[in-house]
CSV table of C-alpha atoms in Angstrom, one decimal:
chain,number,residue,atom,x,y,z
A,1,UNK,CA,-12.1,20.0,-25.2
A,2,UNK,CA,-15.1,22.2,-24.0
A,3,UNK,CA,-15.3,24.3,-21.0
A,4,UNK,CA,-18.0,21.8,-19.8
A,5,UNK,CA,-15.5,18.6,-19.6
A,6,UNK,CA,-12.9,20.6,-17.8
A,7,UNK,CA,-13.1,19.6,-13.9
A,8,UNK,CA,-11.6,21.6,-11.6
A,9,UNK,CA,-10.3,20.4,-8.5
A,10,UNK,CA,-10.6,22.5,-5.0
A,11,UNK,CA,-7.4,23.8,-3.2
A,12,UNK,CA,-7.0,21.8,0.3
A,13,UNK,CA,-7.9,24.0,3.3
A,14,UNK,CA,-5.8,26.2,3.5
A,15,UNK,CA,-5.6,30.4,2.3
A,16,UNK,CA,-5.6,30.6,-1.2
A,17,UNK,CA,-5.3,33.8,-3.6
A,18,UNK,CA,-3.8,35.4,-6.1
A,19,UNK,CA,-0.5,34.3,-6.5
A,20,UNK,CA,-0.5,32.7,-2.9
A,21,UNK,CA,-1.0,29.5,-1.0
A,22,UNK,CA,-0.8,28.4,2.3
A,23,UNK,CA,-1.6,24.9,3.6
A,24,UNK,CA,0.0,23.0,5.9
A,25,UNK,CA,2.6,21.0,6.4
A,26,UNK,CA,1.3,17.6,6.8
A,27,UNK,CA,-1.7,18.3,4.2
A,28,UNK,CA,1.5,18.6,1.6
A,29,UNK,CA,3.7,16.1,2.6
A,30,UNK,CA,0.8,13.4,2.7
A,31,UNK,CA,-0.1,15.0,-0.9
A,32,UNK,CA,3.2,14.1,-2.4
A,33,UNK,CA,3.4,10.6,-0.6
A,34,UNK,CA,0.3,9.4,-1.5
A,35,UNK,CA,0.9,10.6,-5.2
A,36,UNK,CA,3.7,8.9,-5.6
A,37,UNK,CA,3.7,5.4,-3.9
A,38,UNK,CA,6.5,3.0,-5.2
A,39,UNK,CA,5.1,-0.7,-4.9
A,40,UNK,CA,6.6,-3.7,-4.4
A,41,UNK,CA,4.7,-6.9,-5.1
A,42,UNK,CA,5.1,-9.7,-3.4
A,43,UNK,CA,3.1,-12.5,-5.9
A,44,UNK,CA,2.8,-16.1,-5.2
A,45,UNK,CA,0.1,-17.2,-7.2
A,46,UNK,CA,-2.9,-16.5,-9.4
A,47,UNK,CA,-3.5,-12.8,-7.2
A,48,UNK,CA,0.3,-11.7,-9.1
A,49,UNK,CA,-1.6,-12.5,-12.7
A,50,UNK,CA,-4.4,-10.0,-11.9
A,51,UNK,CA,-1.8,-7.4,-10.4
A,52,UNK,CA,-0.1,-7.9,-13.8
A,53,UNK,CA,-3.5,-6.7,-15.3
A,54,UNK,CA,-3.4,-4.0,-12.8
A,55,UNK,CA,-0.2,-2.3,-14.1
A,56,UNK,CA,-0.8,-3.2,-17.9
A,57,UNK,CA,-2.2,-0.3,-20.0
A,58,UNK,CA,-6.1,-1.0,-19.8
A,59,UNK,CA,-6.0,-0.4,-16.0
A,60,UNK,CA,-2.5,1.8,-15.8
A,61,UNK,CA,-2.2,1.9,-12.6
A,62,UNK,CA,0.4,4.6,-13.1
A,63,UNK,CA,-2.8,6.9,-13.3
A,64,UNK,CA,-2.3,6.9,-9.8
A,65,UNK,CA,1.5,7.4,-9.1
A,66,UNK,CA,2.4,4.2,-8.9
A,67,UNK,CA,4.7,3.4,-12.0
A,68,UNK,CA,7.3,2.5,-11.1
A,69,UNK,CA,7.2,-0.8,-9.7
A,70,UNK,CA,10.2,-1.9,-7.4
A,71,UNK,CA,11.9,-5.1,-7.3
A,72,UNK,CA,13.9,-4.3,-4.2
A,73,UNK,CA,12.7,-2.9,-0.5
A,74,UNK,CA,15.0,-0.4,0.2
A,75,UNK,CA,13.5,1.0,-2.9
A,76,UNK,CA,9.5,0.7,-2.1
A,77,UNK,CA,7.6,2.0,0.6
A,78,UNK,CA,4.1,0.1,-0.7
A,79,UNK,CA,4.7,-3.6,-0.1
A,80,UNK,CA,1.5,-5.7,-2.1
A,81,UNK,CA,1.5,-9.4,-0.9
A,82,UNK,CA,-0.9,-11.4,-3.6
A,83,UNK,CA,-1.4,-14.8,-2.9
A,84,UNK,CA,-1.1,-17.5,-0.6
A,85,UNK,CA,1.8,-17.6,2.0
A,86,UNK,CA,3.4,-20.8,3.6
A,87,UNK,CA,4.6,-20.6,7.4
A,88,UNK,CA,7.8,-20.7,5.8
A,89,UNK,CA,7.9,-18.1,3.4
A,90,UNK,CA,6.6,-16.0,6.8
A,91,UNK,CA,9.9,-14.9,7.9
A,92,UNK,CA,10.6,-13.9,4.2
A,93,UNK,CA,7.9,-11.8,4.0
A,94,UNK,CA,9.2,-10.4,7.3
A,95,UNK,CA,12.7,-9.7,6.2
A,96,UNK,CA,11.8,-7.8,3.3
A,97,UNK,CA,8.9,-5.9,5.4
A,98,UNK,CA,11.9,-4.6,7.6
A,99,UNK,CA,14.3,-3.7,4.6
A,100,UNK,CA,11.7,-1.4,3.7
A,101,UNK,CA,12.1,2.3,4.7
A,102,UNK,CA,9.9,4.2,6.8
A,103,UNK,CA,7.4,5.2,5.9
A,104,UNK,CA,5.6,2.1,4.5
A,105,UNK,CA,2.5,0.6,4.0
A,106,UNK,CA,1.1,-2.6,3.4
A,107,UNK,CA,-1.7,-4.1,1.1
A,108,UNK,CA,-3.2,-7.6,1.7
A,109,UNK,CA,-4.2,-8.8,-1.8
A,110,UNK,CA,-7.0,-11.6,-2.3
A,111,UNK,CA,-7.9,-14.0,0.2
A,112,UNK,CA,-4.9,-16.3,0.7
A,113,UNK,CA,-3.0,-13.0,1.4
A,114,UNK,CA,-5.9,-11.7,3.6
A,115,UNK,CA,-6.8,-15.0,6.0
A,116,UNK,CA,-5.2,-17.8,4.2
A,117,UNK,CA,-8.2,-18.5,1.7
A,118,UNK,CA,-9.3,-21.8,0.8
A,119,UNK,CA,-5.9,-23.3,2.2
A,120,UNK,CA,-6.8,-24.1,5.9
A,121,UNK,CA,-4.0,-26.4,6.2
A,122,UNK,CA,-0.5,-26.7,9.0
A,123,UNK,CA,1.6,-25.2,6.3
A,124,UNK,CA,-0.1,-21.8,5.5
A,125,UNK,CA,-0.1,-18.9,6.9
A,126,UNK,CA,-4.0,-17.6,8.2
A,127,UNK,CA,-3.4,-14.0,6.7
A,128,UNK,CA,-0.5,-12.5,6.7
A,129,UNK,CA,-1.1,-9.9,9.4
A,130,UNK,CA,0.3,-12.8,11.7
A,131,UNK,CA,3.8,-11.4,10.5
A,132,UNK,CA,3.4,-7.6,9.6
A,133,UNK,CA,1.3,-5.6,10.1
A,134,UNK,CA,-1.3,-4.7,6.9
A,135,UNK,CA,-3.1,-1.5,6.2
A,136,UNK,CA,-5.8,-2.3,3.5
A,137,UNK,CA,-7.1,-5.7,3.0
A,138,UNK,CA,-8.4,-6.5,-1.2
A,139,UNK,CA,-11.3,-9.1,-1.2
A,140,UNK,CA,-11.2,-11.6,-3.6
A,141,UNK,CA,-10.2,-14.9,-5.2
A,142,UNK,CA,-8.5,-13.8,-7.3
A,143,UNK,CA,-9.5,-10.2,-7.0
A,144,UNK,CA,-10.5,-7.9,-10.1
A,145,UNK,CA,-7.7,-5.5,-11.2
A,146,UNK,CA,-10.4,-2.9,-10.6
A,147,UNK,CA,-10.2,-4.1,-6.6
A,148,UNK,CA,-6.5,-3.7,-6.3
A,149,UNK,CA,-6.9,-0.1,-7.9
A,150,UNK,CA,-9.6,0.3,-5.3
A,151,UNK,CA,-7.0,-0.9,-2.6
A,152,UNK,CA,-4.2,1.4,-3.5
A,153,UNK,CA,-6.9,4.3,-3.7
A,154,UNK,CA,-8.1,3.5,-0.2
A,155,UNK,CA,-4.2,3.2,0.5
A,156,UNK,CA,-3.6,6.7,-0.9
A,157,UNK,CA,-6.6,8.1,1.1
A,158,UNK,CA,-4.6,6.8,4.6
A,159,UNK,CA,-1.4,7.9,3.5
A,160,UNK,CA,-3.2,11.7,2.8
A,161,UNK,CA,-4.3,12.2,5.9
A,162,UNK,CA,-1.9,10.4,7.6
A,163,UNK,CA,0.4,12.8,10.5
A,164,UNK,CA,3.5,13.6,9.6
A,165,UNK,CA,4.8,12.4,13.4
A,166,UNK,CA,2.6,9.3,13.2
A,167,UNK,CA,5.3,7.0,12.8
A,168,UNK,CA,6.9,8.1,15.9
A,169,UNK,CA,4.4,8.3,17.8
A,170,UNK,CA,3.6,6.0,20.7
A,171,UNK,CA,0.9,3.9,19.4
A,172,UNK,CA,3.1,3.1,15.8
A,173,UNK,CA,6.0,2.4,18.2
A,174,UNK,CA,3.1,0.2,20.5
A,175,UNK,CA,2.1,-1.7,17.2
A,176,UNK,CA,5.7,-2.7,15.5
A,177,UNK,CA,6.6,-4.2,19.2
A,178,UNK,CA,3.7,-6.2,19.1
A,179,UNK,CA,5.2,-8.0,16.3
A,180,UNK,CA,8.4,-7.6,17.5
A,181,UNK,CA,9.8,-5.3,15.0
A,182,UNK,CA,11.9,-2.3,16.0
Protein backbone atom coordinates (compact mmCIF):
# COMPACT_ATOMS: atom_id res chain seq x y z
CA UNK A 1 0.00 0.00 0.00
CA UNK A 2 1.32 3.58 -0.85
CA UNK A 3 1.96 6.34 1.42
CA UNK A 4 -0.85 8.14 -0.34
CA UNK A 5 -3.79 5.43 0.64
CA UNK A 6 -2.66 5.54 4.21
CA UNK A 7 -5.27 7.82 6.27
CA UNK A 8 -4.38 8.95 9.38
CA UNK A 9 -6.68 9.59 11.95
CA UNK A 10 -6.35 12.69 14.52
CA UNK A 11 -5.87 12.14 18.35
CA UNK A 12 -9.06 13.44 20.30
CA UNK A 13 -8.45 16.73 22.18
CA UNK A 14 -6.41 16.12 24.41
CA UNK A 15 -2.20 16.66 24.93
CA UNK A 16 -0.44 14.47 22.76
CA UNK A 17 3.44 13.76 22.31
CA UNK A 18 6.05 11.61 22.28
CA UNK A 19 5.34 8.71 24.16
CA UNK A 20 2.26 10.50 25.98
CA UNK A 21 -1.42 11.08 25.93
CA UNK A 22 -3.84 12.68 27.83
CA UNK A 23 -7.52 12.86 27.15
CA UNK A 24 -10.20 12.67 29.25
CA UNK A 25 -12.18 10.51 30.91
CA UNK A 26 -15.40 10.52 29.32
CA UNK A 27 -13.76 11.15 25.63
CA UNK A 28 -12.29 7.35 26.43
CA UNK A 29 -14.93 5.65 27.97
CA UNK A 30 -17.48 6.88 25.14
CA UNK A 31 -14.49 5.66 22.61
CA UNK A 32 -14.59 2.11 23.83
CA UNK A 33 -18.45 1.99 24.20
CA UNK A 34 -19.31 3.15 21.01
CA UNK A 35 -16.62 0.79 19.41
CA UNK A 36 -17.92 -1.99 20.75
CA UNK A 37 -21.75 -2.03 20.89
CA UNK A 38 -23.25 -5.58 21.36
CA UNK A 39 -26.81 -5.66 19.52
CA UNK A 40 -29.73 -7.36 20.10
CA UNK A 41 -32.37 -7.56 17.40
CA UNK A 42 -35.54 -7.64 18.03
CA UNK A 43 -37.10 -8.77 14.24
CA UNK A 44 -40.73 -9.35 13.51
CA UNK A 45 -40.94 -9.10 9.95
CA UNK A 46 -39.45 -8.21 6.61
CA UNK A 47 -36.99 -5.21 8.59
CA UNK A 48 -35.10 -8.67 10.40
CA UNK A 49 -34.34 -9.93 6.51
CA UNK A 50 -32.51 -6.67 5.75
CA UNK A 51 -30.80 -6.65 9.26
CA UNK A 52 -29.66 -10.18 8.19
CA UNK A 53 -28.05 -8.39 5.07
CA UNK A 54 -26.66 -5.96 7.55
CA UNK A 55 -24.49 -8.47 9.45
CA UNK A 56 -23.72 -10.75 6.35
CA UNK A 57 -20.19 -10.20 4.80
CA UNK A 58 -21.13 -7.61 1.93
CA UNK A 59 -22.16 -5.07 4.55
CA UNK A 60 -20.17 -6.65 7.80
CA UNK A 61 -21.46 -4.68 10.09
CA UNK A 62 -18.67 -5.93 12.38
CA UNK A 63 -16.59 -3.11 10.65
CA UNK A 64 -18.09 -1.19 13.20
CA UNK A 65 -17.77 -3.21 16.51
CA UNK A 66 -20.72 -4.79 16.44
CA UNK A 67 -20.05 -8.62 15.88
CA UNK A 68 -21.19 -10.07 18.10
CA UNK A 69 -24.80 -10.24 18.06
CA UNK A 70 -26.69 -11.18 21.36
CA UNK A 71 -29.55 -13.35 21.78
CA UNK A 72 -30.03 -12.50 25.35
CA UNK A 73 -30.47 -8.84 27.22
CA UNK A 74 -28.38 -9.12 30.07
CA UNK A 75 -25.90 -9.58 27.37
CA UNK A 76 -26.64 -6.46 24.89
CA UNK A 77 -26.66 -2.97 25.58
CA UNK A 78 -27.96 -1.98 21.75
CA UNK A 79 -31.48 -3.25 21.51
CA UNK A 80 -32.62 -3.05 17.42
CA UNK A 81 -36.48 -3.46 17.14
CA UNK A 82 -37.24 -4.25 13.13
CA UNK A 83 -40.63 -4.54 12.29
CA UNK A 84 -44.07 -4.12 13.21
CA UNK A 85 -45.11 -4.50 16.98
CA UNK A 86 -48.65 -5.66 18.21
CA UNK A 87 -50.09 -4.02 21.52
CA UNK A 88 -49.37 -7.26 22.80
CA UNK A 89 -46.00 -7.94 22.10
CA UNK A 90 -45.56 -4.19 23.91
CA UNK A 91 -44.99 -5.44 27.32
CA UNK A 92 -42.44 -8.01 25.70
CA UNK A 93 -40.57 -5.52 24.24
CA UNK A 94 -40.69 -3.91 27.61
CA UNK A 95 -39.43 -6.71 29.63
CA UNK A 96 -36.51 -7.29 27.68
CA UNK A 97 -35.81 -3.33 27.42
CA UNK A 98 -35.46 -3.55 31.36
CA UNK A 99 -33.32 -6.90 31.40
CA UNK A 100 -30.90 -4.91 29.56
CA UNK A 101 -28.00 -3.37 31.52
CA UNK A 102 -27.26 0.13 31.85
CA UNK A 103 -26.00 1.60 29.73
CA UNK A 104 -28.26 0.97 26.64
CA UNK A 105 -29.58 2.32 23.69
CA UNK A 106 -32.18 1.81 21.49
CA UNK A 107 -32.69 1.72 17.54
CA UNK A 108 -36.15 1.98 15.85
CA UNK A 109 -35.78 0.08 12.66
CA UNK A 110 -38.20 0.71 9.50
CA UNK A 111 -41.45 2.18 9.79
CA UNK A 112 -43.69 -0.29 11.63
CA UNK A 113 -40.88 -0.10 14.33
CA UNK A 114 -40.78 3.81 14.01
CA UNK A 115 -44.78 4.86 14.05
CA UNK A 116 -46.51 1.69 13.21
CA UNK A 117 -46.12 1.89 9.30
CA UNK A 118 -48.74 1.01 6.97
CA UNK A 119 -50.58 -0.98 9.97
CA UNK A 120 -52.95 1.80 11.38
CA UNK A 121 -55.12 -0.69 12.98
CA UNK A 122 -56.43 -1.45 17.21
CA UNK A 123 -53.83 -4.10 17.39
CA UNK A 124 -50.53 -2.38 16.64
CA UNK A 125 -48.44 -0.45 18.30
CA UNK A 126 -48.03 3.50 16.67
CA UNK A 127 -44.08 3.33 17.17
CA UNK A 128 -42.67 1.78 19.64
CA UNK A 129 -41.47 4.77 21.67
CA UNK A 130 -45.02 4.35 23.29
CA UNK A 131 -43.10 1.59 25.44
CA UNK A 132 -39.32 2.57 25.61
CA UNK A 133 -37.77 5.00 24.98
CA UNK A 134 -35.62 5.02 21.33
CA UNK A 135 -32.60 6.92 20.46
CA UNK A 136 -32.24 6.74 16.58
CA UNK A 137 -35.14 6.17 14.42
CA UNK A 138 -34.07 4.14 10.56
CA UNK A 139 -36.53 5.29 7.77
CA UNK A 140 -37.73 2.80 5.62
CA UNK A 141 -40.08 0.02 4.47
CA UNK A 142 -38.04 -2.11 4.60
CA UNK A 143 -35.01 -0.08 5.08
CA UNK A 144 -31.56 -0.63 3.05
CA UNK A 145 -28.84 -2.48 5.00
CA UNK A 146 -26.92 0.66 4.16
CA UNK A 147 -29.69 2.68 6.55
CA UNK A 148 -29.30 0.49 9.45
CA UNK A 149 -25.37 0.87 9.12
CA UNK A 150 -26.23 4.56 8.97
CA UNK A 151 -28.37 4.09 12.22
CA UNK A 152 -25.83 2.38 14.29
CA UNK A 153 -23.16 5.07 13.01
CA UNK A 154 -25.42 7.88 14.15
CA UNK A 155 -25.95 5.50 17.40
CA UNK A 156 -22.13 5.36 17.90
CA UNK A 157 -21.86 9.14 17.35
CA UNK A 158 -24.43 9.61 20.64
CA UNK A 159 -22.85 7.08 22.62
CA UNK A 160 -19.20 9.07 21.83
CA UNK A 161 -20.09 12.00 23.22
CA UNK A 162 -22.34 10.86 25.51
CA UNK A 163 -21.36 11.96 29.71
CA UNK A 164 -20.17 9.47 31.53
CA UNK A 165 -22.86 10.63 34.53
CA UNK A 166 -25.54 10.95 32.02
CA UNK A 167 -27.41 8.15 33.03
CA UNK A 168 -27.71 9.37 36.53
CA UNK A 169 -28.43 12.35 35.90
CA UNK A 170 -31.72 14.03 36.62
CA UNK A 171 -33.21 14.40 33.25
CA UNK A 172 -32.33 10.28 32.35
CA UNK A 173 -33.82 9.60 35.74
CA UNK A 174 -36.97 12.35 34.55
CA UNK A 175 -37.26 10.28 31.21
CA UNK A 176 -37.31 6.43 32.40
CA UNK A 177 -40.22 7.69 34.99
CA UNK A 178 -42.10 8.94 32.35
CA UNK A 179 -42.44 5.51 31.06
CA UNK A 180 -42.56 4.14 34.29
CA UNK A 181 -39.31 2.38 34.39
CA UNK A 182 -37.00 2.53 37.32
Amino acid sequence: MSDSKIKMVAPPDGVSGEGFFATSLNDVVGMARANSLWPLPFATSCCGIEFMATMASHYDLARFGSERVSFSPRQADMLLVMGTISKKMGPILRQVYEQMAEPRWVIAVGACASSGGVFDTYSVLQGIDKVIPVDVYVPGCPPRPEQIVDGVMRLQELVRSESVRRRSSPEYQELLASYNIK
